[in-house]
XYZ file of C-alpha atoms in Angstrom:
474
model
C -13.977 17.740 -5.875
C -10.475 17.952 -7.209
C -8.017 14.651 -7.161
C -5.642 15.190 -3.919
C -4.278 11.673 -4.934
C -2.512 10.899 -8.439
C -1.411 13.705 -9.021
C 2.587 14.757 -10.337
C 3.181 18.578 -8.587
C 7.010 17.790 -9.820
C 6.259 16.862 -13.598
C 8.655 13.805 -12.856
C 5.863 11.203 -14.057
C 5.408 9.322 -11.223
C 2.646 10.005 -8.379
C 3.215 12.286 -5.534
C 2.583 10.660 -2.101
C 3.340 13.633 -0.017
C 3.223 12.305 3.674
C 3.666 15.767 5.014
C 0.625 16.952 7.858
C 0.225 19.971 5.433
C -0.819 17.289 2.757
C -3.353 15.789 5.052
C -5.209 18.711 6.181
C -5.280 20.666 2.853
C -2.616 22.929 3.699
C -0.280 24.760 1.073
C 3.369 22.588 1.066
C 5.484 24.334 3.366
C 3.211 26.460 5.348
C 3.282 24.435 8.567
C 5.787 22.182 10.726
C 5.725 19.001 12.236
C 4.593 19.654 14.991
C 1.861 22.355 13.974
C -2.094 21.967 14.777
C -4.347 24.028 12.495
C -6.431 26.146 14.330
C -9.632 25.378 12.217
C -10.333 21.642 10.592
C -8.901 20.489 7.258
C -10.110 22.330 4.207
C -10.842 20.774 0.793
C -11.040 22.217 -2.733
C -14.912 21.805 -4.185
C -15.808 23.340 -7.379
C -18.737 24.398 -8.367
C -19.965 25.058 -11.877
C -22.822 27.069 -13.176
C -24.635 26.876 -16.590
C -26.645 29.801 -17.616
C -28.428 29.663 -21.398
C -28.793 31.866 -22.916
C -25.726 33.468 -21.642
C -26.030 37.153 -22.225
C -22.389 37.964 -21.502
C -21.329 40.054 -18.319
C -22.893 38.262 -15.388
C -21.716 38.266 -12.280
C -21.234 34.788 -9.678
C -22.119 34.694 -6.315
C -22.126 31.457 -4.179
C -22.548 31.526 -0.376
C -22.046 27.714 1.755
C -23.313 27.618 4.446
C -23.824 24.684 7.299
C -19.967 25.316 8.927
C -19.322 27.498 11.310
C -20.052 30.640 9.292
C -20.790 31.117 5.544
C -18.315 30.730 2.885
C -18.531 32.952 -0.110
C -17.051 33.625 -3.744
C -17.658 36.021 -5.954
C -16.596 36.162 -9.364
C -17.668 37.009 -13.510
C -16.598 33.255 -14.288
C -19.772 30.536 -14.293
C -17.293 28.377 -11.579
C -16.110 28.816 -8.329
C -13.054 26.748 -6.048
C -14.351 26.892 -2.464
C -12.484 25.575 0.310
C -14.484 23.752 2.698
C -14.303 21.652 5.800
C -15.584 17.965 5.679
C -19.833 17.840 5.637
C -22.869 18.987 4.871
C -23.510 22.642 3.028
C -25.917 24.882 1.354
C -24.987 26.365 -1.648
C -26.734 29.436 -2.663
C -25.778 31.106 -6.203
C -27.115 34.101 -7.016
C -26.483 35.327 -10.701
C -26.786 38.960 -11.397
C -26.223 41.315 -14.557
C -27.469 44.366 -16.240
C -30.836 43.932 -18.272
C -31.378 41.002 -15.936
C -33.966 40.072 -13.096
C -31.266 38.256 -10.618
C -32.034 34.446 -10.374
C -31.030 32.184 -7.358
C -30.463 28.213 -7.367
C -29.705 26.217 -4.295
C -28.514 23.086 -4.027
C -26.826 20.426 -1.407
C -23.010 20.004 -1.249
C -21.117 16.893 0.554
C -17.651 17.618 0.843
C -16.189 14.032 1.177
C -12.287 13.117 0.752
C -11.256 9.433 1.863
C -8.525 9.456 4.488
C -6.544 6.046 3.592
C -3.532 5.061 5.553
C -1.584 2.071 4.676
C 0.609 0.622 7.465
C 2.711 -3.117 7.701
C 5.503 -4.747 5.915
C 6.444 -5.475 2.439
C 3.256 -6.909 1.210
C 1.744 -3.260 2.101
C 4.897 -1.467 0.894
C 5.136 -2.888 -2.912
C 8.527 -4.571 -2.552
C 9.786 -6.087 -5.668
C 7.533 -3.400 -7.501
C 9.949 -0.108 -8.019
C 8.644 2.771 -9.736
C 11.929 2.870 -11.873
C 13.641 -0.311 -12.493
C 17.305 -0.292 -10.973
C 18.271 -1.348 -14.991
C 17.795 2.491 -15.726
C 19.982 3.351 -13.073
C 22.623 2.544 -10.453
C 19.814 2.072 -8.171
C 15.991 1.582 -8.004
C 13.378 4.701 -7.580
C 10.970 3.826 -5.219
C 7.926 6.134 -4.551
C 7.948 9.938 -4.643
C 6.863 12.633 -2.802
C 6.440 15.347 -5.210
C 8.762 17.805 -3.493
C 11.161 17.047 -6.639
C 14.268 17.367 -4.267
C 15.839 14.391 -1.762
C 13.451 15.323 1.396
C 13.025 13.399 4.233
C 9.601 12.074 3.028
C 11.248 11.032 -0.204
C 14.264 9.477 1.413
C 11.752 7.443 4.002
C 9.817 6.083 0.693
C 13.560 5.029 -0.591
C 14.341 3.698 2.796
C 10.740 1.740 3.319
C 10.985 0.133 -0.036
C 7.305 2.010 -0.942
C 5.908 1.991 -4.387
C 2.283 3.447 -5.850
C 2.127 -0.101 -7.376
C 1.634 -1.900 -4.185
C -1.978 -2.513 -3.543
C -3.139 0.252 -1.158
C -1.677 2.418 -3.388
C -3.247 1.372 -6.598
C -6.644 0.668 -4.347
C -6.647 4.825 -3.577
C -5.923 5.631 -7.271
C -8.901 3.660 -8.131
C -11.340 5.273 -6.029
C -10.045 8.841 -6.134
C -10.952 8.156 -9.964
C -14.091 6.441 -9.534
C -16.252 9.539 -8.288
C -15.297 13.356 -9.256
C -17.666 14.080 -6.076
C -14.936 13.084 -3.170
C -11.673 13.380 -2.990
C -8.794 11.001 -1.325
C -5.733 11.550 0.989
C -3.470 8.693 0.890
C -0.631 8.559 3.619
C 1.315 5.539 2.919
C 3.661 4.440 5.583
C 4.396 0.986 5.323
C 8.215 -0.491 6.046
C 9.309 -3.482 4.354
C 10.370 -5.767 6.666
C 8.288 -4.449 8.994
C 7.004 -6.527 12.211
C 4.316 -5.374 15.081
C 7.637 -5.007 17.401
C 10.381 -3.367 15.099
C 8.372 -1.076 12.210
C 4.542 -0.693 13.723
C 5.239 0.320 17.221
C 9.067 0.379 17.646
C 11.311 1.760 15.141
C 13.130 0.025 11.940
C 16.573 0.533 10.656
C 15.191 0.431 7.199
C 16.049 -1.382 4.007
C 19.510 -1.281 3.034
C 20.856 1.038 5.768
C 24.407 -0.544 5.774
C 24.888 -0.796 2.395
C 22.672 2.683 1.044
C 22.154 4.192 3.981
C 24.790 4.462 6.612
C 24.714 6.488 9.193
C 20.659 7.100 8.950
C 18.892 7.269 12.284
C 15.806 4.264 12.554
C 12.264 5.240 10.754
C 9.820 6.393 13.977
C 7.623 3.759 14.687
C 4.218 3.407 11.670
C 1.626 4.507 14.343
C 3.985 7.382 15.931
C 4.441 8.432 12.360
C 0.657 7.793 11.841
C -0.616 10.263 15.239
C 2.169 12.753 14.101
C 0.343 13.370 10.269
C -3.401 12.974 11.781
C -2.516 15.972 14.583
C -3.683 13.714 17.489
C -2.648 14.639 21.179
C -1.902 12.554 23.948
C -5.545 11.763 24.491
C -6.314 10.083 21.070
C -8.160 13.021 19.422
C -7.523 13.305 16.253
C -7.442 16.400 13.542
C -8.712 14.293 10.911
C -10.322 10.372 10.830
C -9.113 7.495 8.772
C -11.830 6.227 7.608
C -9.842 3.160 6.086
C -7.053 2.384 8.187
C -5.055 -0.890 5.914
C -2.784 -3.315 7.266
C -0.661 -6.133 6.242
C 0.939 -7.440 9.287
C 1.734 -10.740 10.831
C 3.739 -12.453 8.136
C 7.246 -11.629 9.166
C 5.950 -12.069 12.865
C 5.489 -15.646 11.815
C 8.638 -16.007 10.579
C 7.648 -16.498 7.046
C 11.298 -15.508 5.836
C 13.181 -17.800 8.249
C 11.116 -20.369 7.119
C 11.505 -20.133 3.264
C 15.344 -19.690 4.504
C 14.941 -23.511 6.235
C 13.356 -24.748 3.474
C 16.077 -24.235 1.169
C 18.442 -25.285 3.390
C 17.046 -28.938 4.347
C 17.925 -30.041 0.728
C 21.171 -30.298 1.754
C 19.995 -33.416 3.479
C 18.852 -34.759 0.378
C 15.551 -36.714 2.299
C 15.450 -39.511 4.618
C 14.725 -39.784 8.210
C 16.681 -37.155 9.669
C 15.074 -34.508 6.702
C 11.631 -35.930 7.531
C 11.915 -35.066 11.508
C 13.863 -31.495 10.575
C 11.077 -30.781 8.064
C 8.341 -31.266 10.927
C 10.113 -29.441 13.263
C 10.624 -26.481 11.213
C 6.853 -26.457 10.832
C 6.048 -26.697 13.842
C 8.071 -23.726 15.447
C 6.116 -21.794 12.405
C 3.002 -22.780 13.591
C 3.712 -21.873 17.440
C 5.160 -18.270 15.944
C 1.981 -18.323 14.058
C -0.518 -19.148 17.224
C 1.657 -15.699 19.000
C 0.086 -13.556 16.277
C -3.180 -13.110 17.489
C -1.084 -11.187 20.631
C 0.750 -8.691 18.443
C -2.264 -7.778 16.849
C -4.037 -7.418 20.160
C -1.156 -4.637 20.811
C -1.631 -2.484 17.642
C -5.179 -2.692 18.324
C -4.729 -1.098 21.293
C -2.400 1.654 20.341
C -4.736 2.392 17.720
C -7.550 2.815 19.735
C -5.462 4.741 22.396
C -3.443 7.270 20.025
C -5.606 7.239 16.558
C -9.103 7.924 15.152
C -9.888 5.198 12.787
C -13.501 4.677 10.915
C -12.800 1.563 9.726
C -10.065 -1.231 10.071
C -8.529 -3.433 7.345
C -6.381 -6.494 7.505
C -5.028 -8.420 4.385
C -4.660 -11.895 3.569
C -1.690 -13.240 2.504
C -1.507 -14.799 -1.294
C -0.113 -18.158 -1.544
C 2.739 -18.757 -4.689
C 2.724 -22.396 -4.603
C 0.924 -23.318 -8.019
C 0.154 -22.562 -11.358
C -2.558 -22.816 -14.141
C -2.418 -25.880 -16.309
C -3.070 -24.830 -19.886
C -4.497 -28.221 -20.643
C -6.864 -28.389 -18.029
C -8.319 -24.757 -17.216
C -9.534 -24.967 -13.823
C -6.912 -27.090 -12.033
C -3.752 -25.554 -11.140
C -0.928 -27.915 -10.063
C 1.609 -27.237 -7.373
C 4.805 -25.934 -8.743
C 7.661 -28.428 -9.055
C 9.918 -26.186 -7.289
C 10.846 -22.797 -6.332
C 14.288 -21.399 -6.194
C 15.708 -23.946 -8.616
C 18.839 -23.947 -10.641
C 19.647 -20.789 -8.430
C 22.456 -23.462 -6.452
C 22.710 -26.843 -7.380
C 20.545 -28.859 -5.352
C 19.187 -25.994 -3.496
C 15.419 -25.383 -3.917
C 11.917 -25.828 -2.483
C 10.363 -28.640 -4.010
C 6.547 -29.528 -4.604
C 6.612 -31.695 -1.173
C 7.579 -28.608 0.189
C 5.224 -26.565 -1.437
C 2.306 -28.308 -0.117
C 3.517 -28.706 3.356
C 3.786 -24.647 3.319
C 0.219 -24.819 1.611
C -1.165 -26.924 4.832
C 0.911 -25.958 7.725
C 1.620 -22.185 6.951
C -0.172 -20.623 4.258
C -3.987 -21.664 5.168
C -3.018 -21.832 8.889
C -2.023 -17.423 8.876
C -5.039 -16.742 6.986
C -7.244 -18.653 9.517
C -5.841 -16.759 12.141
C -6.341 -13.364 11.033
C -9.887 -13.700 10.199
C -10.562 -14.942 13.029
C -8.016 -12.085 14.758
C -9.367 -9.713 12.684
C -13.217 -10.174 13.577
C -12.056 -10.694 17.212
C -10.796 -6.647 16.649
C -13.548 -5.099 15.024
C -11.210 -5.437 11.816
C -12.463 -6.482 8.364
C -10.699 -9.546 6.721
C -9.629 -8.620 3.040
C -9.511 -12.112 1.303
C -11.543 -11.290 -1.803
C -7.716 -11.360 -3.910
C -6.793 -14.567 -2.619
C -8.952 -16.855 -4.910
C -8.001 -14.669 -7.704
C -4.243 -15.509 -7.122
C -5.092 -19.446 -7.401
C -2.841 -20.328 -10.353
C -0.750 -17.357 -10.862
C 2.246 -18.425 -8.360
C 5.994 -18.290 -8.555
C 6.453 -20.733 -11.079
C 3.704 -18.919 -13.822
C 4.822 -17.589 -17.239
C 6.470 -14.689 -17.522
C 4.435 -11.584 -18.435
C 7.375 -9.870 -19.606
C 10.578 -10.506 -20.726
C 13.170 -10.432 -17.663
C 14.793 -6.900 -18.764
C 11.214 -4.815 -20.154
C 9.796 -4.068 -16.395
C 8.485 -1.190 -16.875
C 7.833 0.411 -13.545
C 4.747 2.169 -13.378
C 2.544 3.288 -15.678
C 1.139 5.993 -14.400
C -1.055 8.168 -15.381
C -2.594 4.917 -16.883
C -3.118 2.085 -14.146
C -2.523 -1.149 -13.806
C -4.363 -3.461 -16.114
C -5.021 -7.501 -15.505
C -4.477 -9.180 -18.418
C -7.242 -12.160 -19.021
C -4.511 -14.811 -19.411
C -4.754 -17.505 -16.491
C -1.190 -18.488 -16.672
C 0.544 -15.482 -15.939
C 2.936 -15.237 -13.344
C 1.904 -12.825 -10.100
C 4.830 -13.250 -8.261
C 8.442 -11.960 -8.620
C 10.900 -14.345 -9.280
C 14.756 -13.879 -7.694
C 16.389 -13.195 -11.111
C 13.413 -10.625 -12.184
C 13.992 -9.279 -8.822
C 18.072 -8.583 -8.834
C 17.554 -7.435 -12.620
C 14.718 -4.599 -11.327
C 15.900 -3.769 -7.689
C 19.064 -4.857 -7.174
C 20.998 -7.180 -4.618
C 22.523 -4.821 -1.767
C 24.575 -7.199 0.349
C 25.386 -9.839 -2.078
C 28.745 -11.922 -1.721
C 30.761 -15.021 -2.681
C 28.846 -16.625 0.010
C 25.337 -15.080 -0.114
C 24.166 -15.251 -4.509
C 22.387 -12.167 -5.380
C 19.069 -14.246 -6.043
C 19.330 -15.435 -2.119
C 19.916 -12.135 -1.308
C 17.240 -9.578 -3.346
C 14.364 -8.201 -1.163
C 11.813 -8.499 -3.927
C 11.706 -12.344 -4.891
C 8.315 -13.992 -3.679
C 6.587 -10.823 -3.256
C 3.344 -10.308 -5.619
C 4.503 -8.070 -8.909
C 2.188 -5.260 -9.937
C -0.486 -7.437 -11.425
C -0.727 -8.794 -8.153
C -0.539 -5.967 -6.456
C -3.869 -4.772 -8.780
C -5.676 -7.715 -7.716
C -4.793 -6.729 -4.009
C -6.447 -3.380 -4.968
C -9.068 -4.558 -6.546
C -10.727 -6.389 -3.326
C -9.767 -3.568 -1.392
C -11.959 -1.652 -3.485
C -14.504 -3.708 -3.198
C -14.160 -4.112 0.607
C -14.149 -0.497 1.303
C -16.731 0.863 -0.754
C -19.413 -1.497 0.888
């Protein structure tokens, strides 16, 4: 079957991730609205080759599938035919003909298969701090495209969501719809940085940036309204089309993982003692009640799934920890970082103490809950990246220099290089160099202020694929 994902309709380098309900059910761009249901299922390109030796010259093509609702048939003087099928099981006759020549049939057994992926959540499913274009080539960063090669409201929404093809759903439905010519994959990629369960996944968002970029722009719909809208499902849950991998990552800004990095910084002010000792312990422990309220969000997305969408298969991620690095000296141990955020403002950071306390009461505490959240749902627990990120936190080396990001390389993917100490995290001054600082001030420093500092880079973000390969093609 053809690729329906990676490819470039508007020759601007850079995959198209469409979004559009034409897109989804194999529709021509343009030929349908909103709000239109196709009156017969989803159709998908499938071609079919013929070799004939020897080849006496002026045959003629003829291949019938049948196993839908009626047969489908091409005819043509060319050994290869581009039939558009609904998703299943056919028949494939070909009959060759030609003068001089006894006509010969061949049958064979066609699945037409294309992957559905949707990718819903927050920043860690949206690619922030990954830009397809670095904001250094530009007065601001490109984030992903839809193809359309004009400002449309899918590509403004991509702009506005902070969405790149280098975060890790992305790269995961590259990988497969390259992996076997036989299938095909959709990706619909709606994911809102800064997204929670209440504001992003079932109420609306302002956005990133709306003030400062933006102003005036309505909120983005709700993920899951967005979600039923695409799929064509009515008010009763059915669906035009099943996802048959529905990907989340969801919960972290729920538990106030922001506001706590935010109170981490600012106890240093205190410079230890009693006072920061009983501060510190209270700030963790209003994380870990947030934390414990989870399970309660994700009860309600589970629901409106179930109620308005027709999902296959469920996926929730795990969150990768930044807190240490590899120690050249000693491969296999990987010491906590000394600090995070330092020399950013004197006196101002997150220091190893800190670290581990995030480690202990926040990190491994999140990740416990949604597996066990997740298997309470009928959801699969994607954890198979989070070993892999052991060693490559905030404070790893560099692998580039600050200024040669260079967005993404597409049509090539994302390669891991085999180098333990690199760096899989975005760092605050990487992050205002590639995306930017919207909001900055005299009072709030451009490295405090960036959206992309903390958030895995694009090597990350291909280890994140690469267990979601793995966990989806079981």
């Amino acid at each position: 079957m053809p690729d329906r994902f990676g490819l470039d309709a508007d020759g601007d380098g850079l995959p198209d991730i469409p979004n559009t309900f034409e897109y989804v059910h194999g529709l021509e761009p343009g030929v349908c609205g909103d709000d239109c249901r196709p009156a017969t299922p989803a159709r998908f390109d499938v071609l079919l080759t013929a070799t004939v030796s020897p080849d006496p010259g002026g045959l003629r093509y003829r291949w019938e599938a049948t196993g839908g609702e009626e047969p489908v048939v091409a005819e043509s003087g060319e050994p290869g035919a581009l039939l558009a099928l609904p998703e299943g099981e056919y028949t494939v006759t070909l009959t060759v003909t030609g003068d001089g020549i006894v006509p010969a049939e061949a049958v064979a057994a066609v699945t037409v298969d294309d992957l559905l992926i949707v990718a819903l959540g927050e920043s860690y499913a949206s690619g922030e701090g990954n830009p397809e274009r670095s904001a250094a080539t530009g007065t601001v960063p490109l984030w992903a495209d839809d193809g359309s090669g004009e400002e449309s409201p899918e590509w403004e929404g991509h702009q506005r969501a902070h969405r790149s093809a280098l975060a890790g759903p992305a790269q995961a439905a590259l990988l497969l719809e390259r992996a076997d010519p036989r299938t095909s994959v959709t990706f619909v990629f709606l994911a809102v940085s800064g997204a929670s369960v209440p504001e992003g996944l079932l109420g609306p968002h302002p956005g990133v940036d709306r003030d400062e970029l933006w102003p005036g722009r309505d909120d983005l719909p709700p993920q899951i309204d967005d979600a039923v809208r695409l799929l064509g499902c009515d008010d009763s849950g059915s669906c035009d089309r099943t996802i048959d991998a529905l990907v989340m990552s969801i919960g972290g800004n729920d538990a106030g993982w922001a506001p706590l990095l935010g109170a981490l910084v600012g106890l240093e002010r205190l410079g230890g003692g009693e006072l920061y000792g009983a501060l510190l312990d209270l700030t963790f422990d209003q994380a870990e009640r947030r934390i414990e309220d989870v399970p309660r969000l994700l009860e309600q997305v589970a629901a409106a799934i179930d109620a308005r969408l027709d999902v296959a298969a469920a996926y929730l991620l795990g969150y990768p920890v930044p807190t240490r690095r590899a120690d050249p000296a000693a491969p296999g141990v990987y010491p906590l970082c000394d600090d995070v955020l330092g020399g950013i403002i004197p006196l101002l950071e997150i220091d190893a103490f800190e670290l581990e306390m995030t480690e202990q009461r926040f990190a491994a505490p999140i990740n416990d809950m949604l597996a066990a959240t997740a298997a309470a749902l009928g959801w699969e627990f994607v954890d198979g990246h989070l070993d892999d990120f052991l060693g490559h936190g905030y404070c790893g080396e560099a692998p580039y220099p600050l200024d040669e990001y260079a967005g993404n390389p597409f049509p090539a993917t994302v390669e891991l290089p085999d180098d333990p100490a690199l760096r899989w995290f975005r760092q605050a001054d990487e992050s205002v160099t590639i995306q930017g600082a919207p909001g900055a001030g005299l009072f709030t420093p451009e490295e405090l202020v960036t959206r992309g500092a903390y958030h895995p880079n694009e090597l990350g973000h291909r280890a994140v694929a690469d267990a979601l390969v793995a966990a989806i093609g079981d």
